[in-house]
Amino acid sequence: MRDCLIQEAKTLIQLSRVQRITSVFFGGGTPSLASPFTIAAVLDTISQCAYLAEGTEVSLEANPISGDALRLAEFQKAGVNRLSIGIQSLDDAELELLGRNHTAGDALKTLEEARKLFPSRVSIDLIFGLPGQTVASWVQGLEQLLAVCDDHISLYQLTLERGTSLFKQVHQGFLPMPDPDVVAEMYDSARHILQNAGFRQYEVSNFARNGALSTHNLSYWQGSQYIGLGPGAHGRFVPWADGKIHRESRIQTLEPDIWMKEVLAFGHGTRKRTVLSELDILEEVLMLGLRMDTGITHQHWLHFAPNLSLWNVFGESEEVKELVEHGLLLLDNRGLRCSWKGLAVLDSLLLTLLSQLQQAWAEKAKAFSGP
């Protein structure tokens, strides 16, 4: 596995002809189960293939039971300088429901050790909207964590994955899901609690204080190119070395054994490549950019659409004006962004905004094609 990760890193970095790597994120599954030597070897390969400045953000997702002090210190020596810990809950019954193999005690111990090694660079993940969960129990757990957490918190609403025991229990009626209004209240309560604790909601699900924003995640939301390595990884980059000039969406083979065979045979395990049109990229820029509290600046948008400004797309739309009047959206000289109120209902706003973008793009294409 280590050899294949090294080979795929070499192949894809060379394919992209990228000169500088701005962040590295070991995530998806439980990378803290990997050997620190594997992490070090991958980072060494990346630094050989492109410029990786000292101090560049290198994050690792860690499971509480695979994150004892000695192991975390080994990851730090390997080059990791930021941790994301999947705590999910401080209620043992909820953790069991989620199929997690750690306890609240494990989570708190790992968090304590992580903060000693990576001060101000430890993020925690929490899940809300669980079966049987109430607003009161959710708030209690969040406030308990606020007493011991670092400067970054990510909140995610539970998504039921088909094929899991939890999915089956809910759909067979053995477990009740919270009412959507209750889930919305959980999210709203958390936003206010975190704001009062000095956290900035810099993205729909992410909160930071003392400037501890995730560089890597910001690159996604700002529409930057990224290379995905390993089984099931996703990437977005231009494969210049293949003579291509358009950005591609790339998905690596999911099954580890098959992925390794493909890497050994071809140098990489890319299963699916999709060329992204200019409209595809703009839609991603819109959907991801509006997840941030800063939204999309005019300058940033024009980088992707030099001939179609935000004013051109949204300035005269009656539907957009209505969203602005309702205090959900702002379109001004800074650019386009959601209000505090609008961030909480972004998905519903995007229906209108994407439709408006597609309409403006079609009109532009028609104008260029002539009568």
Coordinates of C-alpha atoms in Angstrom, one line a residue:
M1 CA 0.0 0.0 0.0
R2 CA 2.8 2.4 0.9
D3 CA 4.7 1.7 -2.3
C4 CA 1.5 2.2 -4.3
L5 CA 0.7 5.5 -2.6
I6 CA 4.3 6.7 -3.4
Q7 CA 4.0 5.6 -7.0
E8 CA 0.6 7.3 -7.5
A9 CA 1.8 10.5 -5.9
K10 CA 4.7 10.6 -8.3
T11 CA 2.5 9.8 -11.4
L12 CA -0.3 12.3 -10.7
I13 CA 1.9 15.2 -9.5
Q14 CA 4.0 14.8 -12.7
L15 CA 0.8 14.5 -14.7
S16 CA -0.5 17.8 -13.2
R17 CA 2.9 19.6 -13.6
V18 CA 2.1 21.4 -10.4
Q19 CA 5.1 23.3 -9.1
R20 CA 3.9 24.0 -5.5
I21 CA 1.8 22.1 -3.0
T22 CA -0.1 24.4 -0.6
S23 CA -1.6 21.7 1.8
V24 CA -1.8 18.0 2.3
F25 CA -4.7 16.2 4.0
F26 CA -4.7 12.5 5.0
G27 CA -8.3 11.7 5.3
G28 CA -11.1 9.4 4.3
G29 CA -11.5 6.2 6.4
T30 CA -9.0 6.2 9.3
P31 CA -5.5 7.2 8.2
S32 CA -4.4 7.3 11.8
L33 CA -4.3 3.4 11.5
A34 CA -1.6 3.8 9.0
S35 CA 2.1 3.5 9.9
P36 CA 3.7 6.9 10.6
F37 CA 6.4 5.6 8.2
T38 CA 3.8 5.6 5.5
I39 CA 2.8 9.1 6.2
A40 CA 6.4 10.2 6.2
A41 CA 7.2 8.4 3.0
V42 CA 4.2 10.0 1.1
L43 CA 5.2 13.5 2.4
D44 CA 8.8 12.9 1.3
T45 CA 7.7 11.8 -2.2
I46 CA 5.4 14.9 -2.5
S47 CA 8.3 17.2 -1.5
Q48 CA 10.6 15.6 -4.1
C49 CA 8.0 16.1 -6.9
A50 CA 6.9 19.6 -6.0
Y51 CA 7.8 22.5 -3.7
L52 CA 6.4 21.8 -0.2
A53 CA 7.3 24.7 2.0
E54 CA 8.3 24.2 5.6
G55 CA 5.2 24.8 7.8
T56 CA 2.8 23.9 5.0
E57 CA -0.5 22.6 6.6
V58 CA -0.4 18.8 6.8
S59 CA -3.6 17.5 8.4
L60 CA -4.4 13.9 9.5
E61 CA -7.8 12.6 10.5
A62 CA -7.5 10.5 13.6
N63 CA -9.8 8.1 15.4
P64 CA -9.7 8.4 19.2
I65 CA -8.6 4.8 19.8
S66 CA -5.8 5.0 17.3
G67 CA -4.4 8.3 18.7
D68 CA -2.5 7.6 21.9
A69 CA 0.2 10.0 22.9
L70 CA 3.1 8.0 21.5
R71 CA 1.5 7.4 18.2
L72 CA 0.5 11.1 17.8
A73 CA 4.1 12.1 18.5
E74 CA 5.2 9.7 15.8
F75 CA 2.8 11.3 13.3
Q76 CA 4.2 14.7 14.3
K77 CA 7.8 13.5 13.6
A78 CA 6.5 12.2 10.2
G79 CA 5.5 15.8 9.3
V80 CA 1.9 16.1 10.4
N81 CA 1.2 19.5 12.0
R82 CA -2.6 19.5 12.3
L83 CA -5.1 16.9 13.6
S84 CA -8.8 16.4 12.9
I85 CA -10.3 14.1 15.5
G86 CA -13.6 12.3 14.8
I87 CA -15.1 12.6 18.3
Q88 CA -18.7 12.7 16.9
S89 CA -20.3 12.7 20.4
L90 CA -19.6 12.6 24.1
D91 CA -22.5 10.2 24.7
D92 CA -21.5 6.6 24.8
A93 CA -24.9 5.4 23.8
E94 CA -24.8 7.7 20.7
L95 CA -21.4 6.5 19.8
E96 CA -22.6 2.9 20.0
L97 CA -25.5 3.8 17.8
L98 CA -23.1 5.3 15.2
G99 CA -21.1 2.1 15.2
R100 CA -18.0 3.9 16.7
N101 CA -15.5 1.8 18.6
H102 CA -14.4 4.5 21.0
T103 CA -15.9 5.9 24.1
A104 CA -16.4 9.5 25.3
G105 CA -13.5 8.8 27.7
D106 CA -11.2 7.7 24.8
A107 CA -12.2 10.9 22.9
L108 CA -11.4 13.3 25.7
K109 CA -8.0 11.6 26.4
T110 CA -7.0 11.7 22.8
L111 CA -8.1 15.4 22.6
E112 CA -6.0 16.2 25.6
E113 CA -2.9 14.5 24.2
A114 CA -3.4 16.1 20.8
R115 CA -3.6 19.6 22.2
K116 CA -0.3 19.2 24.0
L117 CA 1.4 18.1 20.7
F118 CA -0.5 20.4 18.3
P119 CA -1.6 23.5 20.2
S120 CA -4.1 25.6 18.3
R121 CA -4.0 23.1 15.5
V122 CA -6.5 20.4 16.6
S123 CA -10.0 20.2 15.0
I124 CA -12.9 18.1 16.3
D125 CA -15.8 16.6 14.3
L126 CA -19.3 16.4 15.9
I127 CA -22.5 14.9 14.5
F128 CA -26.0 16.1 15.3
G129 CA -29.5 14.9 14.3
L130 CA -29.1 11.4 15.7
P131 CA -32.1 9.1 16.4
G132 CA -33.5 10.0 19.8
Q133 CA -31.3 13.1 20.2
T134 CA -32.9 16.2 21.6
V135 CA -31.8 19.9 21.4
A136 CA -31.1 19.8 25.1
S137 CA -28.8 16.7 24.9
W138 CA -27.0 18.1 21.9
V139 CA -26.4 21.5 23.5
Q140 CA -25.2 19.8 26.7
G141 CA -22.6 17.7 24.8
L142 CA -21.4 20.8 22.8
E143 CA -21.0 22.9 25.9
Q144 CA -19.1 20.1 27.6
L145 CA -16.6 20.0 24.6
L146 CA -16.3 23.7 24.5
A147 CA -14.6 23.5 27.9
V148 CA -11.8 21.3 26.6
C149 CA -11.7 21.8 22.8
D150 CA -9.1 23.6 20.7
D151 CA -9.7 26.3 18.1
H152 CA -11.6 24.4 15.3
I153 CA -14.9 22.6 15.3
S154 CA -16.8 20.9 12.4
L155 CA -20.5 20.1 12.8
Y156 CA -22.2 17.6 10.5
Q157 CA -25.8 16.6 10.3
L158 CA -26.2 12.8 10.3
T159 CA -26.5 11.2 6.9
L160 CA -27.9 7.7 6.9
E161 CA -25.7 5.5 4.8
R162 CA -27.5 2.7 3.0
G163 CA -26.3 -0.7 4.1
T164 CA -25.5 0.3 7.6
S165 CA -27.2 -1.1 10.7
L166 CA -28.4 2.4 11.7
F167 CA -30.0 2.9 8.2
K168 CA -31.8 -0.4 8.6
Q169 CA -33.1 0.3 12.1
V170 CA -34.4 3.8 11.2
H171 CA -36.1 2.6 8.0
Q172 CA -37.7 -0.4 9.7
G173 CA -39.1 2.0 12.3
F174 CA -37.1 0.7 15.3
L175 CA -35.4 4.1 15.8
P176 CA -37.0 7.5 15.4
M177 CA -35.2 10.3 13.5
P178 CA -35.6 13.8 15.0
D179 CA -38.1 16.1 13.4
P180 CA -36.5 18.4 10.7
D181 CA -37.5 21.4 12.7
V182 CA -35.7 20.0 15.8
V183 CA -32.6 19.3 13.7
A184 CA -32.7 22.9 12.4
E185 CA -32.9 24.1 16.0
M186 CA -29.9 22.0 16.9
Y187 CA -27.9 23.6 14.2
D188 CA -29.1 27.1 15.0
S189 CA -28.4 26.7 18.8
A190 CA -24.9 25.4 18.0
R191 CA -24.1 28.4 15.8
H192 CA -25.1 30.9 18.5
I193 CA -23.2 29.0 21.2
L194 CA -20.1 28.8 19.2
Q195 CA -20.3 32.5 18.2
N196 CA -20.6 33.5 21.9
A197 CA -17.6 31.3 22.6
G198 CA -15.5 33.4 20.1
F199 CA -15.8 31.1 17.1
R200 CA -16.2 32.4 13.6
Q201 CA -18.5 30.4 11.3
Y202 CA -16.2 30.7 8.3
E203 CA -18.1 27.9 6.4
V204 CA -21.5 26.2 6.7
S205 CA -20.1 23.4 8.8
N206 CA -16.9 24.8 10.1
F207 CA -16.1 27.1 13.0
A208 CA -12.7 28.6 14.0
R209 CA -11.3 31.0 16.5
N210 CA -7.9 32.7 16.8
G211 CA -7.4 32.4 13.1
A212 CA -7.3 28.6 13.1
L213 CA -9.0 28.2 9.7
S214 CA -8.2 25.0 7.7
T215 CA -6.0 26.0 4.7
H216 CA -6.8 22.7 2.9
N217 CA -10.6 23.0 3.2
L218 CA -10.5 26.6 2.1
S219 CA -8.7 25.5 -1.1
Y220 CA -11.7 23.2 -1.9
W221 CA -14.2 26.0 -1.3
Q222 CA -12.2 28.5 -3.3
G223 CA -12.2 26.2 -6.4
S224 CA -8.5 25.4 -6.3
Q225 CA -7.1 22.3 -8.1
Y226 CA -6.3 19.3 -5.9
I227 CA -4.9 15.8 -6.5
G228 CA -6.6 12.8 -4.9
L229 CA -4.3 9.8 -3.9
G230 CA -5.4 6.4 -2.8
P231 CA -8.4 4.1 -3.0
G232 CA -11.6 6.1 -3.6
A233 CA -9.9 9.5 -3.7
H234 CA -11.3 12.4 -5.7
G235 CA -9.3 15.0 -7.5
R236 CA -9.8 18.1 -9.7
F237 CA -6.8 19.2 -11.8
V238 CA -5.6 19.7 -15.4
P239 CA -3.5 16.8 -16.7
W240 CA -1.1 19.0 -18.6
A241 CA 1.4 16.2 -19.2
D242 CA -1.2 14.3 -21.3
G243 CA -1.5 17.3 -23.5
K244 CA -4.9 18.3 -22.0
I245 CA -5.9 21.9 -21.2
H246 CA -9.2 21.4 -19.4
R247 CA -9.7 20.6 -15.7
E248 CA -10.8 17.0 -15.0
S249 CA -12.8 15.4 -12.2
R250 CA -10.9 12.2 -11.4
I251 CA -12.0 9.3 -9.1
Q252 CA -9.6 6.6 -8.0
T253 CA -10.6 3.0 -7.9
L254 CA -12.4 2.3 -4.6
E255 CA -11.4 -1.3 -3.9
P256 CA -7.9 -1.3 -2.3
D257 CA -6.7 -4.6 -3.9
I258 CA -7.8 -3.7 -7.4
W259 CA -6.5 -0.1 -6.9
M260 CA -3.0 -1.5 -6.0
K261 CA -3.0 -3.8 -9.1
E262 CA -3.9 -0.8 -11.3
V263 CA -1.1 1.4 -9.8
L264 CA 1.4 -1.4 -10.3
A265 CA 0.3 -1.7 -13.9
F266 CA -0.3 1.9 -14.9
G267 CA 1.3 4.1 -12.3
H268 CA -2.0 5.3 -10.9
G269 CA -5.5 3.8 -10.1
T270 CA -7.7 6.4 -11.7
R271 CA -11.1 4.7 -12.4
K272 CA -13.1 7.6 -13.8
R273 CA -12.1 10.9 -15.6
T274 CA -14.6 13.5 -16.5
V275 CA -13.7 16.7 -18.4
L276 CA -15.3 19.7 -16.7
S277 CA -16.9 22.3 -18.9
E278 CA -16.6 26.0 -18.1
L279 CA -20.2 25.9 -16.8
D280 CA -19.4 22.8 -14.6
I281 CA -16.5 24.7 -13.0
L282 CA -18.6 27.8 -12.5
E283 CA -21.4 25.8 -10.8
E284 CA -18.8 24.3 -8.4
V285 CA -17.3 27.8 -7.7
L286 CA -20.8 29.0 -6.9
M287 CA -21.9 26.1 -4.8
L288 CA -18.6 25.9 -2.8
G289 CA -17.9 29.6 -2.6
L290 CA -21.2 30.4 -1.0
R291 CA -20.5 27.9 1.7
M292 CA -18.0 30.4 3.1
D293 CA -19.0 33.5 5.1
T294 CA -16.8 35.6 2.8
G295 CA -18.7 34.3 -0.3
I296 CA -17.3 35.0 -3.8
T297 CA -15.5 38.2 -4.6
H298 CA -15.9 39.8 -8.0
Q299 CA -12.2 39.3 -8.6
H300 CA -12.3 35.6 -7.7
W301 CA -15.4 35.0 -10.0
L302 CA -13.7 36.8 -12.9
H303 CA -10.8 34.4 -12.6
F304 CA -13.1 31.6 -13.7
A305 CA -15.5 33.7 -15.9
P306 CA -13.6 36.7 -17.4
N307 CA -16.6 37.6 -19.7
L308 CA -19.5 37.0 -17.3
S309 CA -19.4 39.0 -14.1
L310 CA -21.5 38.4 -11.0
W311 CA -23.5 41.5 -11.9
N312 CA -24.2 40.1 -15.4
V313 CA -25.5 36.8 -13.9
F314 CA -27.4 37.9 -10.8
G315 CA -27.7 41.7 -10.9
E316 CA -31.0 41.9 -12.7
S317 CA -32.6 38.7 -11.5
E318 CA -35.9 39.3 -9.7
E319 CA -35.5 36.0 -7.8
V320 CA -32.1 37.1 -6.5
K321 CA -33.4 40.6 -5.6
E322 CA -36.1 38.8 -3.6
L323 CA -33.5 36.8 -1.7
V324 CA -31.5 40.0 -1.0
E325 CA -34.7 41.7 0.2
H326 CA -35.4 38.8 2.6
G327 CA -32.0 39.3 4.1
L328 CA -30.7 35.9 2.9
L329 CA -28.2 37.0 0.3
L330 CA -25.9 40.0 -0.3
L331 CA -24.7 41.2 -3.7
D332 CA -22.6 44.4 -3.5
N333 CA -19.2 45.8 -4.5
R334 CA -17.5 43.0 -2.5
G335 CA -19.2 40.2 -4.4
L336 CA -21.9 37.6 -3.7
R337 CA -22.3 36.0 -0.2
C338 CA -24.9 34.6 2.2
S339 CA -26.0 36.5 5.2
W340 CA -25.7 34.8 8.7
K341 CA -29.4 33.9 8.2
G342 CA -28.8 32.7 4.6
L343 CA -25.9 30.3 5.4
A344 CA -28.3 28.2 7.4
V345 CA -30.5 27.6 4.3
L346 CA -27.9 27.7 1.6
D347 CA -29.2 24.5 -0.2
S348 CA -32.6 26.1 -0.8
L349 CA -30.9 29.3 -2.1
L350 CA -28.7 27.4 -4.6
L351 CA -31.8 26.1 -6.5
T352 CA -32.5 29.7 -7.5
L353 CA -28.9 30.7 -8.0
L354 CA -27.8 27.7 -10.1
S355 CA -30.9 28.1 -12.3
Q356 CA -30.0 31.8 -12.8
L357 CA -26.4 30.9 -13.7
Q358 CA -27.4 28.3 -16.2
Q359 CA -29.9 30.8 -17.8
A360 CA -27.2 33.5 -18.0
W361 CA -24.7 31.0 -19.5
A362 CA -27.2 29.9 -22.2
E363 CA -27.9 33.6 -23.1
K364 CA -24.1 34.3 -23.3
A365 CA -23.6 31.2 -25.6
K366 CA -26.5 32.3 -27.8
A367 CA -25.1 35.8 -28.1
F368 CA -21.7 34.5 -29.1
S369 CA -23.1 32.1 -31.7
G370 CA -25.0 34.9 -33.4
P371 CA -28.4 34.8 -35.1

